[in-house]
mmCIF file as gemmi writes it, N, C-alpha and C atoms, coordinates in Angstrom:
data_model
loop_
_atom_site.group_PDB
_atom_site.id
_atom_site.type_symbol
_atom_site.label_atom_id
_atom_site.label_alt_id
_atom_site.label_comp_id
_atom_site.label_asym_id
_atom_site.label_entity_id
_atom_site.label_seq_id
_atom_site.pdbx_PDB_ins_code
_atom_site.Cartn_x
_atom_site.Cartn_y
_atom_site.Cartn_z
_atom_site.occupancy
_atom_site.B_iso_or_equiv
_atom_site.pdbx_formal_charge
_atom_site.auth_seq_id
_atom_site.auth_asym_id
_atom_site.pdbx_PDB_model_num
ATOM 1 N N . MET Axp A 1 ? -14.894 65.667 5.105 1 0 ? 1 A 1
ATOM 2 C CA . MET Axp A 1 ? -15.445 64.331 5.015 1 0 ? 1 A 1
ATOM 3 C C . MET Axp A 1 ? -14.474 63.457 4.219 1 0 ? 1 A 1
ATOM 4 N N . ALA Axp A 2 ? -14.232 62.267 4.708 1 0 ? 2 A 1
ATOM 5 C CA . ALA Axp A 2 ? -13.337 61.33 4.023 1 0 ? 2 A 1
ATOM 6 C C . ALA Axp A 2 ? -14.016 60.779 2.777 1 0 ? 2 A 1
ATOM 7 N N . LYS Axp A 3 ? -13.243 60.53 1.772 1 0 ? 3 A 1
ATOM 8 C CA . LYS Axp A 3 ? -13.754 59.968 0.508 1 0 ? 3 A 1
ATOM 9 C C . LYS Axp A 3 ? -13.161 58.581 0.319 1 0 ? 3 A 1
ATOM 10 N N . VAL Axp A 4 ? -13.927 57.704 -0.297 1 0 ? 4 A 1
ATOM 11 C CA . VAL Axp A 4 ? -13.5 56.342 -0.58 1 0 ? 4 A 1
ATOM 12 C C . VAL Axp A 4 ? -13.642 56.085 -2.077 1 0 ? 4 A 1
ATOM 13 N N . ASN Axp A 5 ? -12.642 55.515 -2.662 1 0 ? 5 A 1
ATOM 14 C CA . ASN Axp A 5 ? -12.712 55.139 -4.074 1 0 ? 5 A 1
ATOM 15 C C . ASN Axp A 5 ? -12.869 53.619 -4.167 1 0 ? 5 A 1
ATOM 16 N N . ILE Axp A 6 ? -13.872 53.183 -4.903 1 0 ? 6 A 1
ATOM 17 C CA . ILE Axp A 6 ? -14.102 51.769 -5.09 1 0 ? 6 A 1
ATOM 18 C C . ILE Axp A 6 ? -14.35 51.467 -6.573 1 0 ? 6 A 1
ATOM 19 N N . ARG Axp A 7 ? -14.188 50.231 -6.953 1 0 ? 7 A 1
ATOM 20 C CA . ARG Axp A 7 ? -14.47 49.823 -8.328 1 0 ? 7 A 1
ATOM 21 C C . ARG Axp A 7 ? -15.738 48.978 -8.303 1 0 ? 7 A 1
ATOM 22 N N . LEU Axp A 8 ? -16.669 49.29 -9.202 1 0 ? 8 A 1
ATOM 23 C CA . LEU Axp A 8 ? -17.924 48.565 -9.3 1 0 ? 8 A 1
ATOM 24 C C . LEU Axp A 8 ? -18.172 48.147 -10.731 1 0 ? 8 A 1
ATOM 25 N N . ASP Axp A 9 ? -18.955 47.126 -10.886 1 0 ? 9 A 1
ATOM 26 C CA . ASP Axp A 9 ? -19.374 46.699 -12.209 1 0 ? 9 A 1
ATOM 27 C C . ASP Axp A 9 ? -20.205 47.804 -12.845 1 0 ? 9 A 1
ATOM 28 N N . ALA Axp A 10 ? -19.855 48.222 -14.021 1 0 ? 10 A 1
ATOM 29 C CA . ALA Axp A 10 ? -20.501 49.352 -14.675 1 0 ? 10 A 1
ATOM 30 C C . ALA Axp A 10 ? -21.987 49.077 -14.927 1 0 ? 10 A 1
ATOM 31 N N . GLU Axp A 11 ? -22.347 47.833 -15.254 1 0 ? 11 A 1
ATOM 32 C CA . GLU Axp A 11 ? -23.749 47.504 -15.498 1 0 ? 11 A 1
ATOM 33 C C . GLU Axp A 11 ? -24.6 47.703 -14.241 1 0 ? 11 A 1
ATOM 34 N N . LEU Axp A 12 ? -24.034 47.329 -13.087 1 0 ? 12 A 1
ATOM 35 C CA . LEU Axp A 12 ? -24.764 47.536 -11.831 1 0 ? 12 A 1
ATOM 36 C C . LEU Axp A 12 ? -25.004 49.013 -11.565 1 0 ? 12 A 1
ATOM 37 N N . VAL Axp A 13 ? -23.986 49.819 -11.791 1 0 ? 13 A 1
ATOM 38 C CA . VAL Axp A 13 ? -24.105 51.254 -11.542 1 0 ? 13 A 1
ATOM 39 C C . VAL Axp A 13 ? -25.12 51.873 -12.483 1 0 ? 13 A 1
ATOM 40 N N . VAL Axp A 14 ? -25.077 51.48 -13.746 1 0 ? 14 A 1
ATOM 41 C CA . VAL Axp A 14 ? -26.025 52.025 -14.724 1 0 ? 14 A 1
ATOM 42 C C . VAL Axp A 14 ? -27.444 51.646 -14.345 1 0 ? 14 A 1
ATOM 43 N N . GLU Axp A 15 ? -27.645 50.408 -13.9 1 0 ? 15 A 1
ATOM 44 C CA . GLU Axp A 15 ? -28.974 49.982 -13.51 1 0 ? 15 A 1
ATOM 45 C C . GLU Axp A 15 ? -29.485 50.797 -12.321 1 0 ? 15 A 1
ATOM 46 N N . VAL Axp A 16 ? -28.625 51.051 -11.349 1 0 ? 16 A 1
ATOM 47 C CA . VAL Axp A 16 ? -29.024 51.874 -10.205 1 0 ? 16 A 1
ATOM 48 C C . VAL Axp A 16 ? -29.332 53.296 -10.632 1 0 ? 16 A 1
ATOM 49 N N . MET Axp A 17 ? -28.528 53.817 -11.564 1 0 ? 17 A 1
ATOM 50 C CA . MET Axp A 17 ? -28.773 55.173 -12.063 1 0 ? 17 A 1
ATOM 51 C C . MET Axp A 17 ? -30.155 55.289 -12.691 1 0 ? 17 A 1
ATOM 52 N N . VAL Axp A 18 ? -30.513 54.285 -13.474 1 0 ? 18 A 1
ATOM 53 C CA . VAL Axp A 18 ? -31.833 54.261 -14.123 1 0 ? 18 A 1
ATOM 54 C C . VAL Axp A 18 ? -32.941 54.139 -13.086 1 0 ? 18 A 1
ATOM 55 N N . LEU Axp A 19 ? -32.802 53.183 -12.173 1 0 ? 19 A 1
ATOM 56 C CA . LEU Axp A 19 ? -33.837 52.956 -11.144 1 0 ? 19 A 1
ATOM 57 C C . LEU Axp A 19 ? -34.013 54.159 -10.219 1 0 ? 19 A 1
ATOM 58 N N . ALA Axp A 20 ? -32.893 54.784 -9.854 1 0 ? 20 A 1
ATOM 59 C CA . ALA Axp A 20 ? -32.968 55.923 -8.928 1 0 ? 20 A 1
ATOM 60 C C . ALA Axp A 20 ? -33.231 57.238 -9.63 1 0 ? 20 A 1
ATOM 61 N N . GLY Axp A 21 ? -33.089 57.232 -10.952 1 0 ? 21 A 1
ATOM 62 C CA . GLY Axp A 21 ? -33.323 58.471 -11.697 1 0 ? 21 A 1
ATOM 63 C C . GLY Axp A 21 ? -32.263 59.528 -11.462 1 0 ? 21 A 1
ATOM 64 N N . VAL Axp A 22 ? -31.025 59.084 -11.269 1 0 ? 22 A 1
ATOM 65 C CA . VAL Axp A 22 ? -29.931 60.017 -11.066 1 0 ? 22 A 1
ATOM 66 C C . VAL Axp A 22 ? -28.998 60.02 -12.28 1 0 ? 22 A 1
ATOM 67 N N . GLY Axp A 23 ? -28.225 61.069 -12.404 1 0 ? 23 A 1
ATOM 68 C CA . GLY Axp A 23 ? -27.434 61.239 -13.593 1 0 ? 23 A 1
ATOM 69 C C . GLY Axp A 23 ? -25.955 60.907 -13.458 1 0 ? 23 A 1
ATOM 70 N N . SER Axp A 24 ? -25.501 60.571 -12.264 1 0 ? 24 A 1
ATOM 71 C CA . SER Axp A 24 ? -24.078 60.283 -12.115 1 0 ? 24 A 1
ATOM 72 C C . SER Axp A 24 ? -23.861 59.006 -11.323 1 0 ? 24 A 1
ATOM 73 N N . PRO Axp A 25 ? -22.807 58.283 -11.589 1 0 ? 25 A 1
ATOM 74 C CA . PRO Axp A 25 ? -22.499 57.072 -10.82 1 0 ? 25 A 1
ATOM 75 C C . PRO Axp A 25 ? -22.318 57.374 -9.312 1 0 ? 25 A 1
ATOM 76 N N . GLN Axp A 26 ? -21.703 58.485 -9.008 1 0 ? 26 A 1
ATOM 77 C CA . GLN Axp A 26 ? -21.516 58.882 -7.605 1 0 ? 26 A 1
ATOM 78 C C . GLN Axp A 26 ? -22.835 59.013 -6.895 1 0 ? 26 A 1
ATOM 79 N N . ASP Axp A 27 ? -23.775 59.734 -7.508 1 0 ? 27 A 1
ATOM 80 C CA . ASP Axp A 27 ? -25.103 59.921 -6.915 1 0 ? 27 A 1
ATOM 81 C C . ASP Axp A 27 ? -25.831 58.596 -6.78 1 0 ? 27 A 1
ATOM 82 N N . ALA Axp A 28 ? -25.654 57.699 -7.738 1 0 ? 28 A 1
ATOM 83 C CA . ALA Axp A 28 ? -26.331 56.4 -7.698 1 0 ? 28 A 1
ATOM 84 C C . ALA Axp A 28 ? -25.843 55.575 -6.521 1 0 ? 28 A 1
ATOM 85 N N . VAL Axp A 29 ? -24.546 55.517 -6.344 1 0 ? 29 A 1
ATOM 86 C CA . VAL Axp A 29 ? -23.992 54.73 -5.226 1 0 ? 29 A 1
ATOM 87 C C . VAL Axp A 29 ? -24.4 55.38 -3.887 1 0 ? 29 A 1
ATOM 88 N N . GLU Axp A 30 ? -24.338 56.684 -3.789 1 0 ? 30 A 1
ATOM 89 C CA . GLU Axp A 30 ? -24.759 57.326 -2.56 1 0 ? 30 A 1
ATOM 90 C C . GLU Axp A 30 ? -26.223 57.063 -2.25 1 0 ? 30 A 1
ATOM 91 N N . ALA Axp A 31 ? -27.064 57.038 -3.268 1 0 ? 31 A 1
ATOM 92 C CA . ALA Axp A 31 ? -28.483 56.767 -3.051 1 0 ? 31 A 1
ATOM 93 C C . ALA Axp A 31 ? -28.689 55.371 -2.489 1 0 ? 31 A 1
ATOM 94 N N . VAL Axp A 32 ? -27.967 54.416 -3.037 1 0 ? 32 A 1
ATOM 95 C CA . VAL Axp A 32 ? -28.082 53.028 -2.564 1 0 ? 32 A 1
ATOM 96 C C . VAL Axp A 32 ? -27.616 52.924 -1.117 1 0 ? 32 A 1
ATOM 97 N N . VAL Axp A 33 ? -26.511 53.525 -0.801 1 0 ? 33 A 1
ATOM 98 C CA . VAL Axp A 33 ? -25.971 53.449 0.565 1 0 ? 33 A 1
ATOM 99 C C . VAL Axp A 33 ? -26.903 54.128 1.544 1 0 ? 33 A 1
ATOM 100 N N . ARG Axp A 34 ? -27.409 55.304 1.183 1 0 ? 34 A 1
ATOM 101 C CA . ARG Axp A 34 ? -28.328 56.021 2.067 1 0 ? 34 A 1
ATOM 102 C C . ARG Axp A 34 ? -29.616 55.226 2.288 1 0 ? 34 A 1
ATOM 103 N N . ASP Axp A 35 ? -30.124 54.606 1.238 1 0 ? 35 A 1
ATOM 104 C CA . ASP Axp A 35 ? -31.337 53.799 1.364 1 0 ? 35 A 1
ATOM 105 C C . ASP Axp A 35 ? -31.089 52.589 2.279 1 0 ? 35 A 1
ATOM 106 N N . TYR Axp A 36 ? -29.929 51.964 2.112 1 0 ? 36 A 1
ATOM 107 C CA . TYR Axp A 36 ? -29.575 50.817 2.965 1 0 ? 36 A 1
ATOM 108 C C . TYR Axp A 36 ? -29.511 51.216 4.429 1 0 ? 36 A 1
ATOM 109 N N . ILE Axp A 37 ? -28.892 52.358 4.712 1 0 ? 37 A 1
ATOM 110 C CA . ILE Axp A 37 ? -28.787 52.827 6.091 1 0 ? 37 A 1
ATOM 111 C C . ILE Axp A 37 ? -30.15 53.169 6.648 1 0 ? 37 A 1
ATOM 112 N N . ALA Axp A 38 ? -30.972 53.864 5.873 1 0 ? 38 A 1
ATOM 113 C CA . ALA Axp A 38 ? -32.325 54.212 6.329 1 0 ? 38 A 1
ATOM 114 C C . ALA Axp A 38 ? -33.154 52.969 6.607 1 0 ? 38 A 1
ATOM 115 N N . ARG Axp A 39 ? -33.033 51.982 5.76 1 0 ? 39 A 1
ATOM 116 C CA . ARG Axp A 39 ? -33.76 50.726 5.972 1 0 ? 39 A 1
ATOM 117 C C . ARG Axp A 39 ? -33.316 50.056 7.262 1 0 ? 39 A 1
ATOM 118 N N . GLY Axp A 40 ? -32.033 50.089 7.538 1 0 ? 40 A 1
ATOM 119 C CA . GLY Axp A 40 ? -31.522 49.53 8.786 1 0 ? 40 A 1
ATOM 120 C C . GLY Axp A 40 ? -32.062 50.24 10.014 1 0 ? 40 A 1
ATOM 121 N N . HIS Axp A 41 ? -32.139 51.575 9.929 1 0 ? 41 A 1
ATOM 122 C CA . HIS Axp A 41 ? -32.696 52.338 11.045 1 0 ? 41 A 1
ATOM 123 C C . HIS Axp A 41 ? -34.186 52.025 11.248 1 0 ? 41 A 1
ATOM 124 N N . ARG Axp A 42 ? -34.933 51.882 10.153 1 0 ? 42 A 1
ATOM 125 C CA . ARG Axp A 42 ? -36.364 51.547 10.287 1 0 ? 42 A 1
ATOM 126 C C . ARG Axp A 42 ? -36.512 50.168 10.918 1 0 ? 42 A 1
ATOM 127 N N . THR Axp A 43 ? -35.667 49.239 10.517 1 0 ? 43 A 1
ATOM 128 C CA . THR Axp A 43 ? -35.735 47.877 11.095 1 0 ? 43 A 1
ATOM 129 C C . THR Axp A 43 ? -35.399 47.917 12.578 1 0 ? 43 A 1
ATOM 130 N N . GLU Axp A 44 ? -34.391 48.661 12.953 1 0 ? 44 A 1
ATOM 131 C CA . GLU Axp A 44 ? -34.045 48.805 14.356 1 0 ? 44 A 1
ATOM 132 C C . GLU Axp A 44 ? -35.197 49.388 15.155 1 0 ? 44 A 1
ATOM 133 N N . ALA Axp A 45 ? -35.84 50.394 14.603 1 0 ? 45 A 1
ATOM 134 C CA . ALA Axp A 45 ? -36.973 51.023 15.319 1 0 ? 45 A 1
ATOM 135 C C . ALA Axp A 45 ? -38.112 50.051 15.512 1 0 ? 45 A 1
ATOM 136 N N . ARG Axp A 46 ? -38.44 49.277 14.476 1 0 ? 46 A 1
ATOM 137 C CA . ARG Axp A 46 ? -39.53 48.286 14.624 1 0 ? 46 A 1
ATOM 138 C C . ARG Axp A 46 ? -39.159 47.187 15.599 1 0 ? 46 A 1
ATOM 139 N N . THR Axp A 47 ? -37.939 46.732 15.532 1 0 ? 47 A 1
ATOM 140 C CA . THR Axp A 47 ? -37.475 45.668 16.444 1 0 ? 47 A 1
ATOM 141 C C . THR Axp A 47 ? -37.481 46.14 17.864 1 0 ? 47 A 1
ATOM 142 N N . GLU Axp A 48 ? -37.046 47.381 18.066 1 0 ? 48 A 1
ATOM 143 C CA . GLU Axp A 48 ? -37.018 47.942 19.431 1 0 ? 48 A 1
ATOM 144 C C . GLU Axp A 48 ? -38.419 48.023 19.997 1 0 ? 48 A 1
ATOM 145 N N . ARG Axp A 49 ? -39.39 48.448 19.212 1 0 ? 49 A 1
ATOM 146 C CA . ARG Axp A 49 ? -40.781 48.524 19.683 1 0 ? 49 A 1
ATOM 147 C C . ARG Axp A 49 ? -41.304 47.126 20.031 1 0 ? 49 A 1
ATOM 148 N N . THR Axp A 50 ? -40.996 46.141 19.206 1 0 ? 50 A 1
ATOM 149 C CA . THR Axp A 50 ? -41.414 44.772 19.475 1 0 ? 50 A 1
ATOM 150 C C . THR Axp A 50 ? -40.788 44.255 20.745 1 0 ? 50 A 1
ATOM 151 N N . ASP Axp A 51 ? -39.473 44.484 20.886 1 0 ? 51 A 1
ATOM 152 C CA . ASP Axp A 51 ? -38.778 44.034 22.094 1 0 ? 51 A 1
ATOM 153 C C . ASP Axp A 51 ? -39.365 44.7 23.335 1 0 ? 51 A 1
ATOM 154 N N . GLN Axp A 52 ? -39.658 46.001 23.258 1 0 ? 52 A 1
ATOM 155 C CA . GLN Axp A 52 ? -40.243 46.707 24.392 1 0 ? 52 A 1
ATOM 156 C C . GLN Axp A 52 ? -41.593 46.117 24.741 1 0 ? 52 A 1
ATOM 157 N N . SER Axp A 53 ? -42.423 45.817 23.746 1 0 ? 53 A 1
ATOM 158 C CA . SER Axp A 53 ? -43.741 45.24 24.004 1 0 ? 53 A 1
ATOM 159 C C . SER Axp A 53 ? -43.625 43.875 24.661 1 0 ? 53 A 1
ATOM 160 N N . LEU Axp A 54 ? -42.658 43.082 24.212 1 0 ? 54 A 1
ATOM 161 C CA . LEU Axp A 54 ? -42.464 41.769 24.826 1 0 ? 54 A 1
ATOM 162 C C . LEU Axp A 54 ? -41.981 41.898 26.263 1 0 ? 54 A 1
ATOM 163 N N . ARG Axp A 55 ? -41.145 42.861 26.532 1 0 ? 55 A 1
ATOM 164 C CA . ARG Axp A 55 ? -40.696 43.085 27.904 1 0 ? 55 A 1
ATOM 165 C C . ARG Axp A 55 ? -41.857 43.477 28.804 1 0 ? 55 A 1
ATOM 166 N N . GLU Axp A 56 ? -42.76 44.304 28.296 1 0 ? 56 A 1
ATOM 167 C CA . GLU Axp A 56 ? -43.914 44.718 29.086 1 0 ? 56 A 1
ATOM 168 C C . GLU Axp A 56 ? -44.804 43.546 29.401 1 0 ? 56 A 1
ATOM 169 N N . VAL Axp A 57 ? -44.96 42.652 28.467 1 0 ? 57 A 1
ATOM 170 C CA . VAL Axp A 57 ? -45.793 41.444 28.695 1 0 ? 57 A 1
ATOM 171 C C . VAL Axp A 57 ? -45.116 40.555 29.734 1 0 ? 57 A 1
ATOM 172 N N . ASP Axp A 58 ? -43.787 40.401 29.657 1 0 ? 58 A 1
ATOM 173 C CA . ASP Axp A 58 ? -43.062 39.552 30.593 1 0 ? 58 A 1
ATOM 174 C C . ASP Axp A 58 ? -43.081 40.102 31.999 1 0 ? 58 A 1
ATOM 175 N N . VAL Axp A 59 ? -43.16 41.409 32.163 1 0 ? 59 A 1
ATOM 176 C CA . VAL Axp A 59 ? -43.135 42.04 33.474 1 0 ? 59 A 1
ATOM 177 C C . VAL Axp A 59 ? -44.444 41.875 34.203 1 0 ? 59 A 1
ATOM 178 N N . LYS Axp A 60 ? -45.555 41.874 33.455 1 0 ? 60 A 1
ATOM 179 C CA . LYS Axp A 60 ? -46.862 41.775 34.083 1 0 ? 60 A 1
ATOM 180 C C . LYS Axp A 60 ? -47.043 40.378 34.718 1 0 ? 60 A 1
ATOM 181 N N . PRO Axp A 61 ? -47.549 40.329 35.948 1 0 ? 61 A 1
ATOM 182 C CA . PRO Axp A 61 ? -47.739 39.012 36.562 1 0 ? 61 A 1
ATOM 183 C C . PRO Axp A 61 ? -48.876 38.274 35.833 1 0 ? 61 A 1
ATOM 184 N N . GLN Axp A 62 ? -48.672 36.995 35.686 1 0 ? 62 A 1
ATOM 185 C CA . GLN Axp A 62 ? -49.683 36.173 35.02 1 0 ? 62 A 1
ATOM 186 C C . GLN Axp A 62 ? -50.659 35.636 36.059 1 0 ? 62 A 1
ATOM 187 N N . ASP Axp A 63 ? -51.898 35.507 35.669 1 0 ? 63 A 1
ATOM 188 C CA . ASP Axp A 63 ? -52.907 34.938 36.556 1 0 ? 63 A 1
ATOM 189 C C . ASP Axp A 63 ? -52.625 33.427 36.696 1 0 ? 63 A 1
ATOM 190 N N . THR Axp A 64 ? -52.682 32.993 37.925 1 0 ? 64 A 1
ATOM 191 C CA . THR Axp A 64 ? -52.505 31.545 38.13 1 0 ? 64 A 1
ATOM 192 C C . THR Axp A 64 ? -53.839 30.879 38.131 1 0 ? 64 A 1
ATOM 193 N N . GLN Axp A 65 ? -53.902 29.749 37.501 1 0 ? 65 A 1
ATOM 194 C CA . GLN Axp A 65 ? -55.162 29.012 37.441 1 0 ? 65 A 1
ATOM 195 C C . GLN Axp A 65 ? -55.083 27.86 38.437 1 0 ? 65 A 1
ATOM 196 N N . ALA Axp A 66 ? -56.109 27.729 39.239 1 0 ? 66 A 1
ATOM 197 C CA . ALA Axp A 66 ? -56.117 26.671 40.267 1 0 ? 66 A 1
ATOM 198 C C . ALA Axp A 66 ? -57.084 25.604 39.896 1 0 ? 66 A 1
């Protein structure tokens, strides 16, 4: 697995460590990234279901009123 080195503000990392309950800066950053990715997947899943529902409504013929 490839590794990436980045520089972050120490206060931000410490705050994430406290909020996530982890003991190392590496674990804190990984937790944030994993949460961000999971949130994106959940959003995609909800959006896909909504889009599918809208497509089903559009496909059904509408009653014409005379």
